[in-house]
Every structure is written in structure tokens, then in C-alpha cells.
PDB file of C-alpha atoms in Angstrom:
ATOM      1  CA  UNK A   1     183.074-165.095   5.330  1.00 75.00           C
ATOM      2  CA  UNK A   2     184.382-162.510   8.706  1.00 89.00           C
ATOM      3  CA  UNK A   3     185.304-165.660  10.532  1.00 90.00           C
ATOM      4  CA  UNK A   4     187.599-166.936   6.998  1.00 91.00           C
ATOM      5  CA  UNK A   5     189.379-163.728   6.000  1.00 95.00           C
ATOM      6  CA  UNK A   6     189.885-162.709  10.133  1.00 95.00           C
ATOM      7  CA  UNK A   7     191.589-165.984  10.171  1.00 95.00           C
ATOM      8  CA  UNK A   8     193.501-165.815   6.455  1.00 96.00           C
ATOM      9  CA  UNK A   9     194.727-162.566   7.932  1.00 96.00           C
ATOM     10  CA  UNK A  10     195.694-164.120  11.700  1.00 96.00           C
ATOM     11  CA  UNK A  11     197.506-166.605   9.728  1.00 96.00           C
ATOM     12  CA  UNK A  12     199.497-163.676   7.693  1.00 97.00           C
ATOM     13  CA  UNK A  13     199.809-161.868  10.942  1.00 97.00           C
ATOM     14  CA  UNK A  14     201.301-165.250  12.469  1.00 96.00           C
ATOM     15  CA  UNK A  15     199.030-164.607  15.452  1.00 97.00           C
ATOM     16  CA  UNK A  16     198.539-168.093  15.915  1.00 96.00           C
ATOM     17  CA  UNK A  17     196.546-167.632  19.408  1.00 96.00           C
ATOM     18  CA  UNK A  18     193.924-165.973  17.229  1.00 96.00           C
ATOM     19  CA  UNK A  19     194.072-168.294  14.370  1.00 96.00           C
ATOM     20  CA  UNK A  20     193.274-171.067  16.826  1.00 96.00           C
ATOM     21  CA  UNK A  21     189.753-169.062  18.737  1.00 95.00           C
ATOM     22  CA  UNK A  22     188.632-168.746  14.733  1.00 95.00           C
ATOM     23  CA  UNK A  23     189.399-171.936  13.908  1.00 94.00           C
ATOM     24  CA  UNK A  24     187.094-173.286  16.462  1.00 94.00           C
ATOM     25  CA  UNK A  25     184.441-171.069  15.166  1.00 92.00           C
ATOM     26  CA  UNK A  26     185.308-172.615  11.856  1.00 93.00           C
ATOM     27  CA  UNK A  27     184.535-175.979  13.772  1.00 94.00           C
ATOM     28  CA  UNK A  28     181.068-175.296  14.591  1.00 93.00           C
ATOM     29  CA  UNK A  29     179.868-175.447  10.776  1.00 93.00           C
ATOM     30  CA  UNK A  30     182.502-178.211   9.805  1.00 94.00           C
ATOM     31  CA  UNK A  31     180.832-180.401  12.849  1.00 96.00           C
ATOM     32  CA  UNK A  32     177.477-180.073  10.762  1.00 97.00           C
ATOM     33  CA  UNK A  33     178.870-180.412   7.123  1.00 95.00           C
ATOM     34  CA  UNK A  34     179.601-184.329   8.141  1.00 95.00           C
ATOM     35  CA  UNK A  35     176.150-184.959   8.966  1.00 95.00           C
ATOM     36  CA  UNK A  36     174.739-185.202   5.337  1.00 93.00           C
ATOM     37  CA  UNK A  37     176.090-184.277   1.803  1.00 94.00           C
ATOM     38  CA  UNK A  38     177.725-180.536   1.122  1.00 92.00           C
ATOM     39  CA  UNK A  39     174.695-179.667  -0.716  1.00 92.00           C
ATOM     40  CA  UNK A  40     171.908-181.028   1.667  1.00 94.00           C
ATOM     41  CA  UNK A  41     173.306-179.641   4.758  1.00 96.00           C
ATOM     42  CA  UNK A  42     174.042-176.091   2.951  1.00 94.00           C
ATOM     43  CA  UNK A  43     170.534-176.279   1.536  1.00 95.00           C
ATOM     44  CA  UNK A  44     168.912-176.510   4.635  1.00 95.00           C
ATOM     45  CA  UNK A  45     170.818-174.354   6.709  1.00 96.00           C
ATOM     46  CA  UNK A  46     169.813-171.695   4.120  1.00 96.00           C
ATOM     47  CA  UNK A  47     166.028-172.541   3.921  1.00 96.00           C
ATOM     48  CA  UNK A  48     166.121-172.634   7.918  1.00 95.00           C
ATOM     49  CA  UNK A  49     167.638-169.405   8.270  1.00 96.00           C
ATOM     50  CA  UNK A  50     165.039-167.934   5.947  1.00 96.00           C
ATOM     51  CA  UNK A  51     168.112-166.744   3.992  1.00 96.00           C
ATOM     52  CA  UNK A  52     166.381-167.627   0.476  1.00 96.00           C
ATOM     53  CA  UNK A  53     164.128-170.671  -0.702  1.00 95.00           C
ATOM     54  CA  UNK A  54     166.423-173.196  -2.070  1.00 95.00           C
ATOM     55  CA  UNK A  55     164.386-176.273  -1.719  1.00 92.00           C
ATOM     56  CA  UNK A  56     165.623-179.784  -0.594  1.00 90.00           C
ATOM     57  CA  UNK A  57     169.153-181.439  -2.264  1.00 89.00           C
ATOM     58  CA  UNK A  58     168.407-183.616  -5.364  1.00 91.00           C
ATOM     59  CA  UNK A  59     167.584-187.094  -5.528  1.00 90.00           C
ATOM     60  CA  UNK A  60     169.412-189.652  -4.397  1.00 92.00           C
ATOM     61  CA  UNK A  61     170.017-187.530  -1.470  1.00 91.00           C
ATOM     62  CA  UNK A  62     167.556-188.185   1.154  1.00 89.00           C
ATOM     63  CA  UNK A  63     166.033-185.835   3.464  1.00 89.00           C
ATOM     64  CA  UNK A  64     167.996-184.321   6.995  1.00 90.00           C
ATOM     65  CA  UNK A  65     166.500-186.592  10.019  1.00 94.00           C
ATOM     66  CA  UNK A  66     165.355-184.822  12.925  1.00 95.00           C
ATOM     67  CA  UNK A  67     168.528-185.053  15.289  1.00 97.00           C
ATOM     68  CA  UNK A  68     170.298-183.165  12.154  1.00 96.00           C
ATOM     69  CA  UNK A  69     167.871-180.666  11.712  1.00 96.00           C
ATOM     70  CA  UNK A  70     168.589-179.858  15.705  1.00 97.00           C
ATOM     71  CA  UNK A  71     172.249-179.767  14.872  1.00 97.00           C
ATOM     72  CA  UNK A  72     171.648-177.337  11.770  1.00 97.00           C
ATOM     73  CA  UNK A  73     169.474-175.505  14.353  1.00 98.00           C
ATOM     74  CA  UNK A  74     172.222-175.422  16.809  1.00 97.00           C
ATOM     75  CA  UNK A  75     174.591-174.224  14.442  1.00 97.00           C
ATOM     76  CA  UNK A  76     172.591-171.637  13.009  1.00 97.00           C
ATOM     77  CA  UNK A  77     172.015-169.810  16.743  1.00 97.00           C
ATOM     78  CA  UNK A  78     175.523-170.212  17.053  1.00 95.00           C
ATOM     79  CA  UNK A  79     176.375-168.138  14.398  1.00 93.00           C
ATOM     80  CA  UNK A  80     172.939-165.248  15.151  1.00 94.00           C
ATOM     81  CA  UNK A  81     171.147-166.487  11.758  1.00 94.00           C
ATOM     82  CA  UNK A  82     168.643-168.223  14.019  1.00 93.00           C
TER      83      UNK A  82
END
């Protein structure tokens, strides 16, 4: 939520330098949010971060593989919730 209002107000601010460096932040999570459904990927990150128990997206979305979980993992420790 920082990293979205920082760059709301960088756009306001037309400080387009730092709208770009929080746009790439941005990136990191967008990068993950393609790898499954909204609610899967947002599900897990939560339940991995020990943010709250959520439990796993409802059927017919199928479970994160492995190399997804890594990337969720990844994104996570980018961000310090890991």
C-alpha cells in the first residue's frame, strides 16, 4: 500500500524518475500475480507470510506447483514479509 500511494503521489508530483523505481517495485508482485489466478496467488502469499490462515483458493482452482511457490517465496523476501 507505501509502494501505491508513494507512486499515486510521484505521479501528482510529475516526478516521473520516481514513478518509474516504484513502478518496478510494483513489478515484482505483478510478475507473480500471472502465475495462477488473483485469488490463489494472493491466498498463498498470505498463508506463506504467516499473515493470517486463509486456506487454499476454491475449487476448480488447482493447487500452486512448486516452481510457483519459489516465486511467491521470492517475492515475499523481496518485499521483508519472508
Amino acid at each position: 500500500t507505501d509502494i501505491l500511494v508513494s507512486l499515486w503521489k510521484a505521479l501528482e508530483e510529475k516526478d516521473a524518475r520516481k514513478a518509474a523505481h516504484l513502478q518496478e517495485e510494483i513489478d515484482v508482485l505483478r510478475a507473480v500475480m500471472k502465475r495462477g489466478t488473483v485469488p490463489s496467488i494472493l491466498k498463498r502469499s498470505i498463508e506463506r507470510a504467516n499473515i493470517a490462515p486463509v486456506g487454499p483458493a476454491r475449487f476448480p482452482v488447482q493447487k500452486s506447483s512448486l516452481k510457483v511457490e519459489e516465486e511467491i517465496d521470492q517475492m515475499l523476501r523481496h518485499y521483508h514479509l519472508l
